[in-house]
Coordinates of C-alpha atoms in Angstrom, one line a residue:
Chain I
M1321 CA -31.1 15.0 3.9
A1322 CA -30.0 11.9 5.7
V1323 CA -31.8 10.3 8.6
I1324 CA -29.8 7.3 9.9
E1325 CA -31.7 4.3 11.2
I1326 CA -30.0 1.5 12.9
K1327 CA -32.3 -1.4 13.3
N1328 CA -31.7 -4.4 15.5
V1329 CA -27.9 -4.4 14.8
A1330 CA -25.9 -7.1 16.5
K1331 CA -22.3 -8.0 16.0
R1332 CA -20.4 -11.1 17.1
F1333 CA -16.7 -11.8 16.8
G1334 CA -16.7 -15.5 17.2
E1335 CA -18.0 -16.2 20.7
Y1336 CA -17.7 -12.5 21.7
Q1337 CA -20.8 -10.4 21.4
A1338 CA -19.6 -6.9 20.7
L1339 CA -23.1 -5.4 20.0
H1340 CA -26.5 -6.5 21.3
D1341 CA -29.6 -5.5 19.3
I1342 CA -28.8 -1.8 18.7
N1343 CA -31.7 0.4 17.7
L1344 CA -31.1 4.1 17.1
T1345 CA -32.5 6.8 14.9
I1346 CA -30.4 9.8 14.2
A1347 CA -32.2 12.8 12.8
D1348 CA -31.1 14.7 9.7
Q1349 CA -28.3 17.2 10.6
E1350 CA -28.2 15.9 14.1
F1351 CA -24.9 15.7 15.9
M1352 CA -24.9 12.4 17.7
V1353 CA -22.1 11.3 20.0
L1354 CA -21.5 7.7 20.8
L1355 CA -20.0 7.8 24.3
G1356 CA -18.6 4.9 26.3
A1357 CA -15.5 3.4 27.8
S1358 CA -13.1 1.5 25.5
G1359 CA -14.4 -1.9 24.5
C1360 CA -18.1 -0.8 24.8
G1361 CA -18.7 -1.3 21.1
K1362 CA -19.0 2.3 20.0
S1363 CA -16.2 2.1 17.4
T1364 CA -17.6 -1.2 16.1
L1365 CA -21.0 0.4 15.7
L1366 CA -19.4 3.3 13.8
R1367 CA -17.5 1.0 11.5
I1368 CA -20.7 -0.9 10.8
I1369 CA -22.5 2.3 9.8
C1370 CA -19.4 3.2 7.7
G1371 CA -19.2 -0.2 6.0
L1372 CA -15.8 -1.2 7.2
E1373 CA -17.4 -3.9 9.3
T1374 CA -20.5 -5.9 8.6
A1375 CA -23.2 -6.5 11.2
T1376 CA -24.0 -10.0 12.1
E1377 CA -27.7 -9.1 12.3
G1378 CA -29.8 -6.0 11.6
E1379 CA -30.1 -3.3 9.1
I1380 CA -28.6 0.2 8.5
W1381 CA -30.7 2.8 6.6
I1382 CA -29.3 6.1 5.5
G1383 CA -31.5 8.7 3.9
G1384 CA -34.4 6.2 3.5
K1385 CA -32.1 3.7 1.7
R1386 CA -30.9 0.4 3.1
V1387 CA -27.1 0.5 2.9
D1388 CA -25.8 -2.4 4.8
H1389 CA -25.0 -4.4 1.6
L1390 CA -23.3 -1.3 0.0
A1391 CA -19.7 -0.4 -0.2
P1392 CA -18.6 2.5 2.0
K1393 CA -18.3 4.8 -1.0
D1394 CA -22.0 4.2 -2.0
R1395 CA -23.4 5.1 1.4
G1396 CA -23.1 8.9 1.2
I1397 CA -20.8 9.0 4.1
S1398 CA -17.2 10.1 4.8
M1399 CA -15.1 9.5 7.8
V1400 CA -12.4 11.1 10.0
F1401 CA -10.1 8.5 11.4
Q1402 CA -8.6 8.4 14.9
N1403 CA -5.0 8.5 13.6
Y1404 CA -6.1 10.8 10.8
A1405 CA -4.9 8.4 8.1
V1406 CA -3.6 11.4 6.1
F1407 CA -1.6 9.8 3.3
P1408 CA 2.1 10.6 3.8
H1409 CA 3.0 10.3 0.2
L1410 CA 0.5 12.9 -1.0
T1411 CA 0.4 16.6 -0.5
V1412 CA -2.3 18.2 1.6
F1413 CA -4.1 19.2 -1.6
E1414 CA -4.1 15.6 -3.0
N1415 CA -5.2 14.3 0.4
I1416 CA -8.2 16.5 0.6
G1417 CA -9.0 15.8 -3.1
F1418 CA -8.4 12.0 -2.8
G1419 CA -12.1 11.1 -2.7
L1420 CA -12.9 13.5 -5.5
R1421 CA -10.2 12.1 -7.7
M1422 CA -11.6 8.6 -7.1
Q1423 CA -15.0 10.0 -8.4
K1424 CA -13.1 11.1 -11.5
M1425 CA -14.1 14.7 -10.9
S1426 CA -12.5 17.2 -13.3
N1427 CA -9.3 19.0 -12.2
D1428 CA -11.1 22.4 -12.0
D1429 CA -13.8 21.0 -9.8
V1430 CA -11.3 19.3 -7.5
K1431 CA -9.3 22.5 -7.2
R1432 CA -12.4 24.5 -6.4
R1433 CA -13.7 22.0 -3.7
V1434 CA -10.3 21.5 -2.2
E1435 CA -9.6 25.2 -1.9
R1436 CA -13.0 25.8 -0.4
T1437 CA -12.8 23.1 2.3
A1438 CA -9.2 24.0 3.0
G1439 CA -10.5 27.5 3.6
L1440 CA -13.2 26.2 6.0
M1441 CA -10.5 24.5 8.0
H1442 CA -8.0 27.4 7.7
I1443 CA -5.3 25.3 6.0
E1444 CA -5.2 27.1 2.6
Q1445 CA -1.5 27.9 3.2
L1446 CA -0.6 24.2 3.7
L1447 CA -1.9 22.8 0.4
T1448 CA 1.5 22.0 -1.0
R1449 CA 2.9 20.5 2.1
Y1450 CA 3.2 16.8 3.0
S1451 CA 1.7 15.3 6.1
G1452 CA 5.2 14.7 7.6
E1453 CA 5.6 18.5 7.6
L1454 CA 2.5 19.2 9.6
S1455 CA 1.7 19.3 13.3
G1456 CA -0.9 17.0 14.8
G1457 CA -3.5 19.7 14.9
Q1458 CA -2.9 20.5 11.2
R1459 CA -3.1 16.9 10.2
Q1460 CA -6.4 16.7 12.1
R1461 CA -7.6 19.6 10.0
V1462 CA -6.6 17.9 6.8
A1463 CA -8.5 14.8 7.8
V1464 CA -11.6 16.8 8.5
A1465 CA -11.2 18.8 5.3
R1466 CA -10.8 15.6 3.3
A1467 CA -14.1 14.3 4.8
L1468 CA -15.9 17.6 4.2
A1469 CA -14.7 17.8 0.6
M1470 CA -16.8 14.8 -0.3
E1471 CA -19.9 16.9 0.7
P1472 CA -21.3 13.8 2.4
D1473 CA -24.8 13.4 3.8
V1474 CA -23.2 11.8 6.9
I1475 CA -19.8 12.4 8.5
L1476 CA -18.5 9.8 10.8
M1477 CA -15.7 10.6 13.3
D1478 CA -13.8 8.0 15.4
E1479 CA -12.2 9.8 18.4
P1480 CA -10.9 12.5 16.1
L1481 CA -9.5 14.7 18.8
S1482 CA -8.0 12.0 21.1
N1483 CA -4.4 12.5 19.8
L1484 CA -4.3 16.2 20.4
D1485 CA -3.1 17.9 23.5
A1486 CA -5.7 19.3 25.9
L1487 CA -5.6 22.9 24.8
L1488 CA -5.8 22.2 21.1
R1489 CA -8.6 19.7 21.8
M1490 CA -10.7 22.4 23.4
E1491 CA -10.1 24.7 20.5
M1492 CA -10.8 22.1 17.8
R1493 CA -13.9 21.0 19.7
A1494 CA -15.6 24.4 19.2
E1495 CA -14.3 24.8 15.7
L1496 CA -15.4 21.4 14.6
K1497 CA -18.9 21.9 16.0
G1498 CA -19.2 25.2 14.1
V1499 CA -17.9 23.8 10.8
L1500 CA -20.2 20.7 11.0
A1501 CA -23.3 22.8 11.8
E1502 CA -22.6 24.9 8.8
S1503 CA -22.1 22.0 6.5
N1504 CA -25.6 20.6 7.2
T1505 CA -24.4 17.1 7.5
T1506 CA -25.6 14.5 10.0
A1507 CA -22.7 13.6 12.2
I1508 CA -21.8 10.6 14.3
Y1509 CA -19.0 11.2 16.7
V1510 CA -17.3 8.5 18.7
T1511 CA -15.5 9.4 21.9
H1512 CA -14.7 8.3 25.4
D1513 CA -14.3 11.8 26.6
Q1514 CA -17.5 12.9 28.3
V1515 CA -16.6 16.6 28.2
E1516 CA -16.3 16.4 24.4
A1517 CA -19.6 14.6 24.3
M1518 CA -21.4 17.1 26.5
S1519 CA -20.0 20.1 24.8
M1520 CA -20.6 19.0 21.2
A1521 CA -23.5 16.7 21.0
D1522 CA -27.2 17.4 20.1
R1523 CA -27.7 14.0 21.6
I1524 CA -25.5 11.5 23.4
S1525 CA -25.9 7.7 23.1
V1526 CA -24.2 6.3 26.2
M1527 CA -22.9 2.8 25.4
H1528 CA -22.0 0.0 27.8
E1529 CA -21.1 -3.6 27.1
G1530 CA -22.4 -3.5 23.5
K1531 CA -25.7 -1.8 24.4
I1532 CA -27.1 1.7 24.2
V1533 CA -28.0 2.5 27.8
Q1534 CA -29.4 6.0 27.1
A1535 CA -29.8 8.2 24.1
A1536 CA -30.8 11.7 25.0
S1537 CA -29.7 15.3 25.1
P1538 CA -26.5 16.1 27.1
I1539 CA -28.4 17.9 29.8
E1540 CA -30.9 15.1 30.1
V1541 CA -28.2 12.4 30.3
Y1542 CA -26.5 14.5 33.0
R1543 CA -29.6 15.4 35.0
N1544 CA -31.7 12.3 34.5
P1545 CA -29.5 9.3 33.9
A1546 CA -31.6 6.4 32.7
A1547 CA -29.4 3.9 34.5
E1548 CA -26.9 3.5 37.3
F1549 CA -24.2 3.0 34.8
V1550 CA -24.8 6.4 33.2
A1551 CA -25.0 8.1 36.6
G1552 CA -21.7 6.6 37.5
F1553 CA -20.1 7.3 34.2
I1554 CA -21.1 10.9 33.4
G1555 CA -19.9 13.7 35.5
N1556 CA -16.5 14.3 37.0
P1557 CA -16.7 13.2 39.7
P1558 CA -19.8 11.1 39.0
M1559 CA -23.0 10.8 41.1
N1560 CA -22.9 9.6 44.7
F1561 CA -24.9 6.5 45.6
L1562 CA -26.3 5.6 49.0
E1563 CA -28.5 2.7 50.1
A1564 CA -32.2 3.6 50.6
T1565 CA -34.7 1.4 52.5
P1566 CA -38.5 1.8 52.1
Q1567 CA -40.4 3.1 55.1
G1568 CA -43.8 2.9 53.5
G1569 CA -45.9 5.7 52.1
G1570 CA -43.3 6.6 49.5
K1571 CA -40.7 7.5 52.2
F1572 CA -37.2 6.1 52.2
S1573 CA -34.6 6.0 54.9
V1574 CA -31.1 7.1 53.6
A1575 CA -28.3 7.1 56.2
G1576 CA -30.7 7.8 59.0
H1577 CA -32.6 10.5 57.2
S1578 CA -36.0 10.2 55.6
F1579 CA -36.7 11.3 52.0
D1580 CA -39.7 11.3 49.7
G1581 CA -39.0 8.7 47.1
P1582 CA -40.8 7.0 44.2
S1583 CA -44.3 6.3 45.7
A1584 CA -44.8 3.0 43.7
A1585 CA -41.5 1.4 44.8
N1586 CA -41.5 -0.8 47.9
S1587 CA -38.1 -2.3 47.9
N1588 CA -34.5 -1.2 48.5
L1589 CA -33.4 1.5 46.1
Q1590 CA -30.2 3.4 45.4
F1591 CA -30.3 7.1 46.3
A1592 CA -28.2 9.1 43.9
I1593 CA -27.0 12.7 44.0
R1594 CA -24.4 14.8 42.1
P1595 CA -21.5 16.1 44.2
E1596 CA -22.4 19.7 43.3
D1597 CA -26.0 19.2 44.5
M1598 CA -24.9 19.0 48.1
T1599 CA -25.1 22.0 50.4
L1600 CA -24.1 22.6 54.0
A1601 CA -27.1 22.5 56.4
E1602 CA -27.7 21.8 60.1
N1603 CA -30.0 18.8 59.4
G1604 CA -27.6 17.3 56.8
F1605 CA -25.8 13.9 56.7
P1606 CA -22.9 13.9 59.0
A1607 CA -19.9 13.2 56.7
V1608 CA -16.2 13.0 57.8
A1609 CA -13.9 14.7 55.3
K1610 CA -11.1 12.5 54.2
V1611 CA -9.5 14.3 51.3
V1612 CA -9.8 18.0 50.5
E1613 CA -8.9 19.0 46.9
P1614 CA -9.0 22.8 46.2
L1615 CA -9.6 22.9 42.5
G1616 CA -9.7 26.7 42.1
A1617 CA -13.3 27.1 40.9
H1618 CA -14.5 25.0 43.7
L1619 CA -13.6 22.6 46.5
L1620 CA -13.9 18.9 46.1
V1621 CA -14.3 17.1 49.4
T1622 CA -14.2 13.3 49.6
C1623 CA -15.9 12.2 52.8
E1624 CA -17.0 9.0 54.4
L1625 CA -20.8 8.7 54.8
D1626 CA -22.7 5.7 55.7
G1627 CA -19.6 3.6 55.4
K1628 CA -19.0 4.7 51.8
L1629 CA -17.0 7.3 50.0
F1630 CA -19.1 10.3 49.2
R1631 CA -18.0 13.4 47.2
A1632 CA -19.3 16.9 47.5
I1633 CA -18.4 20.0 45.6
L1634 CA -18.4 23.0 47.8
D1635 CA -17.6 26.7 47.5
S1636 CA -13.9 27.4 47.1
E1637 CA -14.0 29.9 49.9
M1638 CA -14.9 27.1 52.4
Q1639 CA -12.2 26.1 54.9
V1640 CA -12.5 22.3 55.3
K1641 CA -9.8 20.2 57.0
P1642 CA -9.5 16.4 56.7
G1643 CA -11.1 14.7 59.7
E1644 CA -13.7 17.5 60.1
T1645 CA -17.3 16.4 60.2
L1646 CA -19.5 18.2 57.7
K1647 CA -23.3 18.4 57.6
L1648 CA -24.2 17.8 54.0
A1649 CA -27.8 18.0 52.7
P1650 CA -28.9 17.2 49.2
V1651 CA -30.8 19.6 47.0
K1652 CA -34.2 17.8 47.1
D1653 CA -35.3 18.1 43.5
R1654 CA -31.9 16.8 42.3
I1655 CA -32.2 13.4 44.0
R1656 CA -32.5 10.5 41.7
W1657 CA -33.5 6.9 42.5
F1658 CA -32.3 3.6 40.9
D1659 CA -33.5 0.1 41.3
P1660 CA -30.6 -2.1 42.2
E1661 CA -32.3 -5.1 40.6
T1662 CA -32.7 -3.6 37.1
T1663 CA -30.1 -0.8 37.6
L1664 CA -32.6 1.5 35.9
A1665 CA -33.9 4.8 37.1
V1666 CA -37.2 4.8 39.0
A1667 CA -39.3 8.0 39.2
Chain U
M787 CA 33.1 6.3 27.2
N788 CA 32.1 9.4 25.4
P789 CA 28.6 8.7 24.1
R790 CA 29.3 10.7 20.9
L791 CA 32.1 8.3 20.1
L792 CA 30.2 5.1 20.9
P793 CA 28.4 4.7 17.6
Y794 CA 31.6 4.9 15.7
V795 CA 33.4 2.5 18.0
L796 CA 30.5 0.1 17.5
I797 CA 30.6 0.1 13.7
L798 CA 34.4 -0.1 13.7
P799 CA 34.7 -3.9 13.6
V800 CA 32.4 -4.1 10.6
T801 CA 34.2 -1.2 8.9
L802 CA 37.5 -2.8 9.4
F803 CA 36.2 -6.1 8.1
L804 CA 34.8 -4.5 5.0
C805 CA 38.0 -2.5 4.4
L806 CA 40.1 -5.6 4.7
F807 CA 38.0 -8.1 2.7
F808 CA 36.2 -5.8 0.3
L809 CA 37.8 -2.5 -0.2
Y810 CA 41.4 -3.8 -0.3
P811 CA 40.7 -6.6 -2.8
F812 CA 38.6 -4.1 -4.8
V813 CA 41.6 -1.7 -5.0
L814 CA 43.8 -4.7 -6.1
V815 CA 41.3 -5.6 -8.8
A816 CA 41.1 -2.0 -10.0
Q817 CA 44.9 -1.9 -10.1
Q818 CA 45.0 -5.1 -12.1
A819 CA 42.5 -3.8 -14.6
F820 CA 44.3 -0.5 -15.2
S821 CA 47.8 -1.8 -15.4
N822 CA 49.9 -4.1 -17.7
G823 CA 52.7 -4.7 -15.3
S824 CA 54.6 -1.5 -16.1
G825 CA 52.1 1.3 -15.7
F826 CA 48.6 2.7 -16.3
T827 CA 46.9 1.5 -19.4
M828 CA 43.4 1.1 -20.8
S829 CA 44.5 -1.9 -22.9
N830 CA 42.7 -4.5 -20.8
F831 CA 39.4 -2.6 -21.4
R832 CA 40.2 -2.3 -25.1
D833 CA 41.0 -6.0 -25.4
V834 CA 37.8 -7.2 -23.7
T835 CA 35.4 -4.7 -25.4
E836 CA 36.9 -5.3 -28.8
H837 CA 36.5 -9.1 -28.5
W838 CA 33.7 -10.4 -30.7
K839 CA 32.0 -12.1 -27.7
F840 CA 31.7 -8.9 -25.7
P841 CA 28.7 -7.3 -27.5
I842 CA 26.9 -10.6 -27.5
S843 CA 27.4 -11.3 -23.8
L844 CA 26.5 -7.6 -23.0
K845 CA 23.3 -7.9 -25.0
N846 CA 22.5 -11.3 -23.5
T847 CA 23.0 -10.0 -19.9
F848 CA 20.8 -7.0 -20.5
L849 CA 18.2 -9.0 -22.4
L850 CA 17.9 -11.5 -19.6
A851 CA 17.7 -8.8 -16.9
L852 CA 15.0 -7.0 -19.0
A853 CA 13.0 -10.2 -19.4
V854 CA 13.3 -11.5 -15.9
V855 CA 13.2 -8.5 -13.5
P856 CA 9.8 -7.0 -14.6
I857 CA 8.2 -10.4 -14.4
Q858 CA 9.7 -11.0 -11.0
L859 CA 8.6 -7.6 -9.8
A860 CA 5.0 -8.2 -10.9
L861 CA 5.1 -11.7 -9.5
S862 CA 6.6 -10.8 -6.1
L863 CA 4.1 -7.9 -5.8
L864 CA 1.2 -10.2 -6.5
M865 CA 2.5 -12.9 -4.1
A866 CA 3.3 -10.4 -1.4
T867 CA -0.3 -8.9 -1.7
M868 CA -1.8 -12.4 -1.5
V869 CA 0.3 -13.5 1.5
T870 CA -0.6 -10.3 3.3
K871 CA -4.3 -10.9 2.8
M872 CA -4.1 -14.5 4.2
K873 CA -5.3 -15.0 7.7
K874 CA -4.2 -18.6 8.3
G875 CA -1.2 -20.5 6.9
R876 CA 0.6 -17.4 5.9
D877 CA 3.9 -18.3 7.4
L878 CA 3.8 -21.8 5.9
I879 CA 3.1 -20.4 2.4
L880 CA 5.9 -17.9 2.9
Y881 CA 8.3 -20.6 3.9
V882 CA 7.4 -22.7 0.9
W883 CA 7.8 -19.8 -1.5
T884 CA 11.2 -18.9 -0.1
I885 CA 12.6 -22.4 -0.4
P886 CA 14.5 -21.5 -3.6
L887 CA 16.4 -18.8 -1.6
G888 CA 18.1 -21.6 0.3
I889 CA 19.4 -23.3 -2.9
S890 CA 22.6 -22.2 -4.5
D891 CA 22.3 -20.8 -8.0
L892 CA 24.3 -23.6 -9.5
A893 CA 22.1 -26.2 -7.9
A894 CA 19.1 -24.3 -9.2
G895 CA 20.6 -24.4 -12.7
I896 CA 21.1 -28.2 -12.3
I897 CA 17.5 -28.7 -11.2
W898 CA 16.2 -27.0 -14.3
L899 CA 18.7 -28.8 -16.4
A900 CA 17.3 -32.0 -15.1
I901 CA 13.9 -30.8 -16.3
F902 CA 14.9 -29.6 -19.8
E903 CA 17.7 -31.9 -20.9
Q904 CA 17.2 -34.6 -23.5
S905 CA 16.6 -37.4 -20.9
G906 CA 14.9 -34.9 -18.5
F907 CA 11.6 -34.8 -16.8
L908 CA 9.9 -32.7 -19.4
N909 CA 10.8 -35.1 -22.2
S910 CA 9.8 -38.2 -20.3
M911 CA 6.5 -36.6 -19.2
M912 CA 5.6 -35.5 -22.7
G913 CA 6.7 -38.9 -24.0
G914 CA 4.6 -40.6 -21.3
L915 CA 1.5 -38.6 -22.3
G916 CA 2.1 -39.5 -26.0
L917 CA 2.7 -35.9 -27.0
I918 CA 6.1 -36.6 -28.6
D919 CA 7.5 -39.7 -30.3
S920 CA 11.1 -39.3 -29.3
P921 CA 12.9 -37.0 -26.8
T922 CA 14.0 -33.7 -28.2
N923 CA 17.0 -31.7 -27.1
F924 CA 15.5 -28.4 -25.9
L925 CA 18.8 -26.9 -24.9
S926 CA 20.7 -27.0 -28.2
Y927 CA 22.1 -24.3 -30.5
T928 CA 19.2 -25.0 -32.9
S929 CA 16.7 -23.6 -30.4
P930 CA 18.2 -20.4 -28.8
V931 CA 14.7 -19.2 -27.8
M932 CA 14.1 -22.4 -25.8
V933 CA 17.5 -21.9 -24.1
F934 CA 16.6 -18.4 -23.2
V935 CA 13.2 -19.4 -21.9
A936 CA 14.7 -22.1 -19.8
I937 CA 17.2 -19.7 -18.2
M938 CA 14.4 -17.2 -17.7
L939 CA 12.3 -19.7 -15.9
A940 CA 15.1 -20.9 -13.7
E941 CA 16.0 -17.3 -12.8
I942 CA 12.4 -16.4 -12.0
W943 CA 12.0 -19.6 -9.9
R944 CA 15.3 -19.0 -8.1
A945 CA 15.4 -15.3 -7.3
T946 CA 11.8 -14.0 -7.0
A947 CA 11.6 -14.9 -3.3
I948 CA 14.3 -12.4 -2.3
M949 CA 12.1 -9.6 -3.7
L950 CA 9.0 -11.2 -2.1
V951 CA 10.5 -11.3 1.3
I952 CA 11.5 -7.6 1.1
L953 CA 8.0 -6.6 -0.2
V954 CA 6.1 -8.7 2.3
A955 CA 8.0 -6.9 5.1
G956 CA 7.3 -3.5 3.4
I957 CA 3.6 -4.1 2.9
G958 CA 3.3 -5.2 6.6
L959 CA 4.6 -1.8 7.6
I960 CA 1.8 0.1 5.9
P961 CA -0.9 0.9 8.5
K962 CA -4.3 -0.6 7.9
E963 CA -6.0 2.7 8.4
Y964 CA -4.7 4.0 5.1
Y965 CA -6.5 1.2 3.3
E966 CA -9.7 1.9 5.3
A967 CA -9.5 5.6 4.4
G968 CA -9.0 4.6 0.8
E969 CA -12.0 2.3 0.9
V970 CA -14.2 5.0 2.5
F971 CA -13.1 7.6 0.0
G972 CA -14.1 5.4 -2.9
A973 CA -10.8 3.7 -4.0
T974 CA -11.4 0.3 -5.6
P975 CA -9.0 -2.5 -4.6
W976 CA -7.0 -1.9 -7.7
Q977 CA -6.9 1.8 -7.0
R978 CA -5.9 1.2 -3.4
F979 CA -3.0 -0.9 -4.7
L980 CA -1.9 1.8 -7.2
K981 CA -2.5 4.9 -5.0
I982 CA -1.7 3.5 -1.6
T983 CA 0.3 0.3 -1.6
L984 CA 2.7 1.1 -4.5
P985 CA 3.7 4.7 -3.4
M986 CA 4.0 3.7 0.3
L987 CA 6.1 0.7 -0.7
R988 CA 8.6 2.8 -2.6
P989 CA 11.5 2.3 -0.1
S990 CA 11.0 -1.5 -0.2
L991 CA 10.6 -1.5 -3.9
Q992 CA 13.9 0.4 -4.2
T993 CA 15.7 -2.1 -2.0
A994 CA 14.2 -5.1 -3.8
L995 CA 14.8 -3.8 -7.3
V996 CA 18.4 -2.6 -6.6
L997 CA 19.3 -6.0 -5.1
R998 CA 17.6 -7.9 -7.8
V999 CA 19.0 -5.9 -10.7
I1000 CA 22.5 -6.2 -9.4
L1001 CA 22.1 -9.9 -9.1
A1002 CA 20.7 -10.0 -12.6
F1003 CA 23.8 -8.4 -14.0
E1004 CA 25.9 -10.9 -12.1
V1005 CA 24.0 -13.9 -13.4
F1006 CA 26.4 -16.8 -14.0
A1007 CA 25.8 -20.3 -12.6
V1008 CA 22.3 -20.8 -13.8
V1009 CA 23.3 -19.7 -17.3
Q1010 CA 26.4 -21.9 -17.2
A1011 CA 24.3 -24.9 -16.3
L1012 CA 21.6 -24.5 -18.8
G1013 CA 23.1 -22.6 -21.7
G1014 CA 26.8 -23.3 -21.4
T1015 CA 28.5 -21.6 -24.3
L1016 CA 25.2 -21.2 -26.2
F1017 CA 24.3 -18.1 -24.1
P1018 CA 27.4 -16.1 -23.2
V1019 CA 26.9 -13.5 -20.4
L1020 CA 29.3 -10.9 -18.9
M1021 CA 30.0 -12.8 -15.7
G1022 CA 30.7 -16.0 -17.8
E1023 CA 33.3 -14.0 -19.7
T1024 CA 34.9 -12.9 -16.5
Y1025 CA 35.2 -16.5 -15.5
A1026 CA 36.6 -17.5 -18.9
Y1027 CA 39.2 -14.8 -18.9
Q1028 CA 40.3 -15.6 -15.4
F1029 CA 40.4 -19.4 -15.4
E1030 CA 40.5 -20.5 -19.0
L1031 CA 42.5 -17.8 -20.7
L1032 CA 44.4 -17.0 -17.5
N1033 CA 44.2 -13.3 -18.2
G1034 CA 43.7 -11.7 -14.8
G1035 CA 43.8 -8.2 -16.2
A1036 CA 41.0 -8.7 -18.7
A1037 CA 38.9 -10.5 -16.0
A1038 CA 39.4 -7.6 -13.7
A1039 CA 38.4 -5.1 -16.5
I1040 CA 35.1 -7.0 -17.2
A1041 CA 34.4 -7.2 -13.5
L1042 CA 34.7 -3.4 -13.3
I1043 CA 32.5 -3.0 -16.3
I1044 CA 29.8 -5.0 -14.5
L1045 CA 30.3 -2.9 -11.4
A1046 CA 29.8 0.3 -13.4
I1047 CA 26.6 -1.1 -15.0
S1048 CA 25.3 -2.1 -11.5
I1049 CA 26.1 1.3 -10.0
T1050 CA 24.5 3.1 -13.0
F1051 CA 21.3 1.1 -12.6
T1052 CA 21.3 1.4 -8.8
L1053 CA 21.3 5.2 -9.3
I1054 CA 18.6 5.1 -11.9
I1055 CA 16.3 3.0 -9.7
M1056 CA 17.0 5.1 -6.6
R1057 CA 16.1 8.2 -8.7
A1058 CA 13.0 6.7 -10.3
L1059 CA 11.6 5.5 -7.0
R1060 CA 12.7 8.4 -4.8
V1061 CA 10.3 9.7 -2.2
P1062 CA 9.2 13.2 -3.0
K1063 CA 11.0 15.9 -1.0
G1064 CA 9.1 16.5 2.2
A1065 CA 7.1 13.3 2.1
T1066 CA 7.7 10.8 4.8
I1067 CA 6.9 7.2 4.2

């Protein structure tokens, strides 16, 4: 049982403010992904929770106990490192059992636990090998097994799959999610890969410039981005933005078309729509196709609309040529609005 | 040029140099050691090993190596760990600590002689503090322990830095993530040193120890300056045979004995600190 509470955590490195007033509660056994571009502070936050870094301000609570003054080993956590940090001078067995040995656990118990976790990660046959004799994927499994062997309340992962090739990453993603769900641990997973975040997370915390911009379920983050940054970061390609000017009565003019917008707003807004939420319709926006990318499952068309680049995902059967003018209409209930002043979503 | 030949061509000059100035003289020395002018003989070896001073100088050489090298190993490990932890001034400290490396061993001996001799710094300091009434001769035949301690100190002062430099470089190569993993999985700083630093430092420890042990068996000038004839060592005997007794054959024989000891210990160290098969460090 371990709820993690991050209360008013800030971190400064000299003049540089890496984290601003972070508040986040992670439920017991939740799989939380910290998602953001490099330099957004996600790894710093993870290292503060872990105890490898100390916060300049704020508190960390794990399982109802304040831990920010405790050493990493007394926090009930374990960690999977980005470069695995599998000790090259120890066998796989001793690597997985490293933390248990440090706890002075008896040989029999170490053996039992190591064999069980190795079984979970399907590396029983590698126990006598050294890390230099393993592939990247196998090393990754050892690193996860070592963390699981501690039977921690919380498991922290810092971009654990980023060094694997694409196919292996997809395979490990599903497997890791399964293993973690079975181990009943709370997990915090740092990544810059939104596909990883979307597919694995119970909740995603999108981080930007040392702040958490939105913490919500993957589908919520995708469908209802809380801020322009999230809308422009999540999704491949991300949301399209167009200028919207108020016409009164909750109506907004977007590229010459009128849409129902947030009734309370009476200033310029950003109209946002996902590329896949565009359909061809007679009364749509006239958009000139610039680049046509047939991606197999669908067709990605980059057009010019209202003087800006605008992307639409269309059916792969469509025949579109560059230079052609398309009539694109948004799916009405998928339209989102952002206030350019605050960059936040307006309903 | 054939790319497969290129590496060999590139090492050719060095190989030639070594053959000419190392291998060839070595063969000459070996020849000298095993001959008496007419043919093969072991008489040179018999002569030097049966001499009454041989067991003493052999014992002294080993004793000194045994007393000095472990202390230097511990000291250089401690110093290397400290230097690695420093954020500022690290280079300056390292320069200061490695100053003795730039001083010849005879000069080092003379510096420590200036401290320990009857009119030396130590005597005048103790006299000035009123600890002693009259200067004592620390380095006399009546105080062999003191002579040994003085030589030990000089050797430690002079030759710890060479190990330090190798170990600092070695520690610098260990990725920080291993220590973080150690910390997260509950290793105390001491355990991290024992379970991570030491094993991962094995290749550097090998180099440092081999180098240092070989130098310890070749110890000469420092001993000569501080102990003179009070503390005979093997290399001193080589010198005496060659230049005082003008017996080149015997000098060559002792030199080969020292070489054999050095090779033996090199092999022992390499074996003791070998990286387990399959492990990559």
